[in-house]
Coordinates of C-alpha atoms in Angstrom, one line a residue:
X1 CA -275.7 -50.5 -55.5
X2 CA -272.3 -50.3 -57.3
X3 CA -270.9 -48.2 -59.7
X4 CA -268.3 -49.7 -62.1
X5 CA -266.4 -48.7 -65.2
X6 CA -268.4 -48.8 -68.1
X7 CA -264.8 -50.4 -69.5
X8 CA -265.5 -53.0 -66.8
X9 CA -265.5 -57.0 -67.8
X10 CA -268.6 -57.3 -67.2
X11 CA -270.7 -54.4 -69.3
X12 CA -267.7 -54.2 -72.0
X13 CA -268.3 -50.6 -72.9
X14 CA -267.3 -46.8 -71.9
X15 CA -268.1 -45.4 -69.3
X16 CA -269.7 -45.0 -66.1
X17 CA -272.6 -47.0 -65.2
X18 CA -274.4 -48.3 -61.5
X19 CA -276.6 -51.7 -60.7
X20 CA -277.9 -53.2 -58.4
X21 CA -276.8 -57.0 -58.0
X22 CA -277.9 -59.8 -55.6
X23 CA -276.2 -62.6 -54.6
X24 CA -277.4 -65.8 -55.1
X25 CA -276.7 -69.5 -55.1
X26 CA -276.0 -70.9 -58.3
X27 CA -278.6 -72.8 -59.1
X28 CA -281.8 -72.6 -61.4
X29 CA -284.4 -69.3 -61.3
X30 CA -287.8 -69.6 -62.1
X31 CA -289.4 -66.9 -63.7
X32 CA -293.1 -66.4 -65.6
X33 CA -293.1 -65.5 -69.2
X34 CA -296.2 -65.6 -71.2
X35 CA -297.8 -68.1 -68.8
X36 CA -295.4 -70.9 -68.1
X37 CA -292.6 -71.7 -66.4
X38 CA -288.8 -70.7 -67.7
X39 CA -285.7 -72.5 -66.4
X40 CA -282.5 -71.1 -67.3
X41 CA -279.4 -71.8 -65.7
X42 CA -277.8 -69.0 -63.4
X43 CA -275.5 -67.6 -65.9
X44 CA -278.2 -67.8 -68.7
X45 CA -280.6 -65.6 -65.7
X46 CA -277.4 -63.3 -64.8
X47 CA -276.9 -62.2 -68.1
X48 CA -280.9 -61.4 -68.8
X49 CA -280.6 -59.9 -65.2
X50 CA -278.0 -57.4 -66.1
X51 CA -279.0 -56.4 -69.6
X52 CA -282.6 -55.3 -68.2
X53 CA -280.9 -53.4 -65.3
X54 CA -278.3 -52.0 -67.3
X55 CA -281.1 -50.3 -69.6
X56 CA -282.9 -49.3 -66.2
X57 CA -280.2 -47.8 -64.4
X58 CA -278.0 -46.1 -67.3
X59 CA -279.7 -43.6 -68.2
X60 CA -279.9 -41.9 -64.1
X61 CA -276.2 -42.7 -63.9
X62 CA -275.4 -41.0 -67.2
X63 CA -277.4 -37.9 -66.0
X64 CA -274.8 -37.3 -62.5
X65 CA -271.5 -38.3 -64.6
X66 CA -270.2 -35.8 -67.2
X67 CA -269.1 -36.9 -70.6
X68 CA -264.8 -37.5 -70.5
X69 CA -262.6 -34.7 -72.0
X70 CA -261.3 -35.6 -75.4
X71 CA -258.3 -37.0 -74.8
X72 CA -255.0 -34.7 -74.5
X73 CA -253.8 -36.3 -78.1
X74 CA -256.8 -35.1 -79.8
X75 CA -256.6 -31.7 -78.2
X76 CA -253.0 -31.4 -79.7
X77 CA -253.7 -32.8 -83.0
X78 CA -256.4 -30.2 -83.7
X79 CA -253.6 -27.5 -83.0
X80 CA -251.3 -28.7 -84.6
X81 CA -253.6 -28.7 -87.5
X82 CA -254.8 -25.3 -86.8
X83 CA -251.0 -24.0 -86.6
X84 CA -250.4 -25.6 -90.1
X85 CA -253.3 -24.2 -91.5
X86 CA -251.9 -20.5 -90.7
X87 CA -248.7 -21.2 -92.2
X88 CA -250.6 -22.7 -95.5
X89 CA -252.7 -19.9 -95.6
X90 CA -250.0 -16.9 -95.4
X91 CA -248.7 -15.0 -98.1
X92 CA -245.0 -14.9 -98.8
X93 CA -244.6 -11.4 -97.2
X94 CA -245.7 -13.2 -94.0
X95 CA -244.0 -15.7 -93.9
X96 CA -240.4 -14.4 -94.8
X97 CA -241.3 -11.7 -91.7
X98 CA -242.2 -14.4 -89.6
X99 CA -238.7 -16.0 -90.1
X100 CA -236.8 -12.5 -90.0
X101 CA -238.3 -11.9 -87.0
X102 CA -237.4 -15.4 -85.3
X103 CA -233.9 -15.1 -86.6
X104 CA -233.5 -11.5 -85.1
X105 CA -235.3 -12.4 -81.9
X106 CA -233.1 -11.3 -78.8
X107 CA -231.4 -14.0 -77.2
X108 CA -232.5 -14.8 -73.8
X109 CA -229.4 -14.4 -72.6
X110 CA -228.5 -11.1 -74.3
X111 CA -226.6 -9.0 -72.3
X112 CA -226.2 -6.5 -69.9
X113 CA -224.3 -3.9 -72.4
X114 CA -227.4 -4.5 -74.9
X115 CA -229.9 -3.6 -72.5
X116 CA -228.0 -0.1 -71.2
X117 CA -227.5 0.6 -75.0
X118 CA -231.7 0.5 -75.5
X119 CA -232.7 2.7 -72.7
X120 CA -229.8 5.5 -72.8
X121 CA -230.4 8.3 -74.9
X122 CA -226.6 8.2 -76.4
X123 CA -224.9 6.0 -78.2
X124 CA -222.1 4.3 -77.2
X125 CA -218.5 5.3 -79.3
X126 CA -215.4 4.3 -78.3
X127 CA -212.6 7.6 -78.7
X128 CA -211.3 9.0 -81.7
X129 CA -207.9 7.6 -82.2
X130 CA -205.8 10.8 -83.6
X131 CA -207.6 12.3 -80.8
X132 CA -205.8 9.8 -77.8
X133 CA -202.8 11.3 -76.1
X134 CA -200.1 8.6 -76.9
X135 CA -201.7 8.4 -80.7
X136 CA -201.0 12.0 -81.7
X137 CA -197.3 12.1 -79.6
X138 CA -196.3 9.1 -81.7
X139 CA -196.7 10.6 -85.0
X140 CA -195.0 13.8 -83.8
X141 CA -195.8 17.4 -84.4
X142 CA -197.8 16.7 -87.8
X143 CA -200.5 14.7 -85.1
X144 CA -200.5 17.3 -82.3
X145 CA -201.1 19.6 -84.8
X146 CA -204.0 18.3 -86.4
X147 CA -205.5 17.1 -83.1
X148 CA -205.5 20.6 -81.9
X149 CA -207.1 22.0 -85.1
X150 CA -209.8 19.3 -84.6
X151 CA -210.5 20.1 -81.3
X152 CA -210.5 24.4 -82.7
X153 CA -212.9 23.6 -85.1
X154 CA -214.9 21.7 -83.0
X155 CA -214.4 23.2 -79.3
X156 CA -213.8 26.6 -79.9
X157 CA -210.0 28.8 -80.4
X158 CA -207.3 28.9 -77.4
X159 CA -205.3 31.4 -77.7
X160 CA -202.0 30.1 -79.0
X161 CA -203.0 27.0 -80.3
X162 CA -204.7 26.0 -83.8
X163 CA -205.7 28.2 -86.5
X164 CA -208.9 30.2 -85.7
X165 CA -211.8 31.3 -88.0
X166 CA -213.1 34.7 -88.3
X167 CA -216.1 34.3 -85.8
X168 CA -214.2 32.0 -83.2
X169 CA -215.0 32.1 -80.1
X170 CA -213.0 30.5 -77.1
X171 CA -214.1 27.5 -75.7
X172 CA -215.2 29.4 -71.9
X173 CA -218.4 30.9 -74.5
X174 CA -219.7 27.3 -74.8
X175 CA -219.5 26.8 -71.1
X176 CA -222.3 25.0 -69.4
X177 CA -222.7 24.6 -65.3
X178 CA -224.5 21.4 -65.1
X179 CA -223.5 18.5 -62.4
X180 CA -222.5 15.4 -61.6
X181 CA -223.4 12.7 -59.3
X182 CA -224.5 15.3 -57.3
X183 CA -221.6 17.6 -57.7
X184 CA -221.5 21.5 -59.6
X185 CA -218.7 21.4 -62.8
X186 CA -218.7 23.8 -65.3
X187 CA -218.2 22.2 -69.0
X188 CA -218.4 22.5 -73.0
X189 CA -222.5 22.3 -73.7
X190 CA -221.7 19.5 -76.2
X191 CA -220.3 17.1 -73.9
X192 CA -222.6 17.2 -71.3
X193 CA -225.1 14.8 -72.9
X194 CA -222.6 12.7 -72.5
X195 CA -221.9 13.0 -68.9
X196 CA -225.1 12.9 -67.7
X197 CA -225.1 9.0 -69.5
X198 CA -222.2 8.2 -67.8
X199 CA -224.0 9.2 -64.6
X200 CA -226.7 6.7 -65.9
X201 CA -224.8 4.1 -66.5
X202 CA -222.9 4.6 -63.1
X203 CA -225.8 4.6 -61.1
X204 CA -227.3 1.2 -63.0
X205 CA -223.8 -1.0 -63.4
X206 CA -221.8 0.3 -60.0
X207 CA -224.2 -0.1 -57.3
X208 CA -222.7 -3.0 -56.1
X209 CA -219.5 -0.6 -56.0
X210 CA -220.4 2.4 -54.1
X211 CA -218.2 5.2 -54.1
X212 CA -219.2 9.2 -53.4
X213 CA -217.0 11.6 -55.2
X214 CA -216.3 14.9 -53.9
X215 CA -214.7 17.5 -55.8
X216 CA -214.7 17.9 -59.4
X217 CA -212.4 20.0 -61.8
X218 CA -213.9 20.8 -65.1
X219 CA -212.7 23.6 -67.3
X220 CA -209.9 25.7 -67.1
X221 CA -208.4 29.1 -68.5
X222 CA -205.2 28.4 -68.3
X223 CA -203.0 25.7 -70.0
X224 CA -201.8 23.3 -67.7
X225 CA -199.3 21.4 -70.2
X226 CA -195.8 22.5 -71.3
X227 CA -194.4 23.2 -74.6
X228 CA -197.0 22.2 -77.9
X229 CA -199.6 20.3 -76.2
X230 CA -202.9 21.4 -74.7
X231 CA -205.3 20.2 -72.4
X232 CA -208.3 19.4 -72.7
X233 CA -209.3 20.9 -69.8
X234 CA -209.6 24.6 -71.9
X235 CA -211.7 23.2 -74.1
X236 CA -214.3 22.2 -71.7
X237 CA -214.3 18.3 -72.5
X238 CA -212.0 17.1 -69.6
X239 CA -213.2 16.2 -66.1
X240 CA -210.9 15.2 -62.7
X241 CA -212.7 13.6 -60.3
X242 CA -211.1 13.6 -56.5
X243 CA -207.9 14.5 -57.8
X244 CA -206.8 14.4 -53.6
X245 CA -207.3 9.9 -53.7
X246 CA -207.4 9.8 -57.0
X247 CA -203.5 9.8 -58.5
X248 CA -201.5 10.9 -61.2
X249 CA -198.3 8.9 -60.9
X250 CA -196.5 10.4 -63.7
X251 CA -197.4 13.7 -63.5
X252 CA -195.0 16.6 -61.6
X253 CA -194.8 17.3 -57.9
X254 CA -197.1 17.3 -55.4
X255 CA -199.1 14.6 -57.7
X256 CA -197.1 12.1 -58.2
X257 CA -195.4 11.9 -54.6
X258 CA -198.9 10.2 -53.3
X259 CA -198.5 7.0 -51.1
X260 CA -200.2 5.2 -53.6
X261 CA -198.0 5.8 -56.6
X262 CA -195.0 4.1 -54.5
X263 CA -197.0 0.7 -53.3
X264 CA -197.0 -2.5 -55.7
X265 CA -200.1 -2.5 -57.8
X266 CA -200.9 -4.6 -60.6
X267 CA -202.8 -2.1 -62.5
X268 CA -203.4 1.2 -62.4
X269 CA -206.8 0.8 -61.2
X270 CA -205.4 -0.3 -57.6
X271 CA -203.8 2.9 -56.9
X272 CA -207.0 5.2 -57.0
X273 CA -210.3 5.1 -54.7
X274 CA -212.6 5.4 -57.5
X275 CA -214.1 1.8 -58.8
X276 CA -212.9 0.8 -61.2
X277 CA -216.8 0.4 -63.0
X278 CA -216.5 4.3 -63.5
X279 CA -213.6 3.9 -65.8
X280 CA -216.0 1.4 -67.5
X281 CA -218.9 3.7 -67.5
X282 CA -216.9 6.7 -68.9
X283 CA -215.2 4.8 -71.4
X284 CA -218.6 3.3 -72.7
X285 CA -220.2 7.2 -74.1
X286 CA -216.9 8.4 -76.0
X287 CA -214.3 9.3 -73.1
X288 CA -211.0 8.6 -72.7
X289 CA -209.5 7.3 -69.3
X290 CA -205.9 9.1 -68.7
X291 CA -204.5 6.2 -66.5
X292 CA -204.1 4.4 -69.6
X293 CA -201.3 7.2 -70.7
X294 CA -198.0 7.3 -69.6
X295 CA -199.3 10.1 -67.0
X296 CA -201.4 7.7 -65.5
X297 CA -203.8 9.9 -64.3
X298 CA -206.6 7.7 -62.7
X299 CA -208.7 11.0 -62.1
X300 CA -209.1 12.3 -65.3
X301 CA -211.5 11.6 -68.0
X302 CA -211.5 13.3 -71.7
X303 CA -214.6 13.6 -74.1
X304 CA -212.4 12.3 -77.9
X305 CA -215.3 11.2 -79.0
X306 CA -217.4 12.6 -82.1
X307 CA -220.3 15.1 -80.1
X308 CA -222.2 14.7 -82.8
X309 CA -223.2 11.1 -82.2
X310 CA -223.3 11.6 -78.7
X311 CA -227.5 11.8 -79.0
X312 CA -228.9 8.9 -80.2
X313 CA -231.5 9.8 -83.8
X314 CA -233.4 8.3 -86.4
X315 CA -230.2 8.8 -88.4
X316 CA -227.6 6.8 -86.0

């Protein structure tokens, strides 16, 4: 027996189909039919043979050989139609969402900034310019003033600087304890939703840059600068961080006589221990980095931004 194509030469169709064939010489067949004697030639008999076992034998090959799969094009042509049946069919509400929402789809490679900016609950802010050190010295004693008076209003009075309401209260009433990276610090309750983001954002963009601090300075009671200016530190919304590796090149005696603040360096980020990602990481959630003053003091960190965006909410 043999099974061929039904696209074969022979059977000219579609298909699977099986026969049985015998070899033979090619010469003359008898065969009976109604009585007498038939002669045909061989390719007359070949081609009666193979229509009558073609009829026989199709129908049991047809049974064991399943019908094709329509063909891929067919299969793609009937969704395509489909598809352009929906987009006939949709209203034009639909269809200008559809397109909004292909036009605002996130790119595929959208970055790493995008992603921290979904899942952390603040927002990110850059500093407050009249707030920035070197901002408010430049404009002289009109924008010292009116940076303290912000930070009164907003912080809480220190004695002896800004102009305070009847109900003030000093910035050490609005102290917090809370931690960081694993360390106690005592700060203003509004800035610490923004510290513990910074921790966030330390712990998912530095691990490739491990570093363990160790001591921490947050606020103080006593004003540290001389003559009109204030720190920061009083009001809560400052933080040093290892302030032993950590330098302060411009500052007075003992910090600025550190080994470190007398080797080359071709930014301040090379004479400090801490990576240079936490600068990154504070800098993204509203605080200000004090190695980019004059002082350059790699191990302090200032909150200038405005505490009440800090939170992320339906209205920001």
């Amino acid at each position: 027996m043999h099974c061929e194509s039904w696209a074969s030469r022979d059977a000219g169709l579609d298909g699977n189909v099986c026969f049985r064939r015998k070899a033979s010489a090619n010469r003359a067949l008898p065969i009976e039919y109604r009585g007498g004697p038939l002669y045909t030639s061989f390719q007359s008999m070949r081609d009666f043979l193979f229509s009558t076992l073609v009829s026989v034998w199709v129908v049991a090959c047809a049974g064991a050989s399943p019908s094709p799969p329509a063909p891929p094009a067919a299969v793609a042509s009937a969704a395509s139609s489909a598809s352009s049946q929906d987009v006939v069919d949709a209203s034009p509400e639909t269809a200008a969402s559809a397109s909004a929402d292909e036009a605002n789809a996130p790119s595929p490679d959208a970055g790493l900034e995008g992603a921290a900016q979904s899942t952390s609950a603040c927002n990110v802010q850059s500093p407050q310019d009249f707030l920035v050190r070197q901002n408010f010295l430049r404009e002289g004693a009109g924008g010292i003033k009116r940076a303290i008076q912000y930070r009164t209003d907003t912080y809480g009075y220190f004695k002896g600087f800004g102009h305070a309401a009847a109900d003030a209260q000093s910035p050490s009433h609005y102290a917090v304890d809370t931690t960081f990276m694993g360390l106690p610090v005592k700060m203003h309750g509004k800035v610490v939703p923004a510290l513990k983001c910074v921790e966030e954002e330390i712990k998912r963009s530095c691990a490739d840059h491990p570093y363990q601090a160790h001591a921490l300075a947050g606020i103080r009671f006593r004003n540290t600068y001389r003559g009109s200016e204030v720190t920061n530190h009083v009001y809560g919304i400052a933080i040093d961080i290892d302030p032993a590796i950590n330098t302060c090149c411009g500052c007075v005696p003992p910090w600025n006589d550190a080994p470190a603040c007398r080797r080359p360096a071709k930014t301040e980020y090379d004479r400090m221990a801490m990576p240079e990602c936490w600068v990154h990481a504070f800098e993204r959630f509203g605080f200000y980095w004090l190695g980019h003053d004059v002082l350059r003091d790699t191990m302090h960190f200032e909150f200038l931004g405005d505490p009440d965006r800090i939170r992320k909410t339906s209205s920001n």
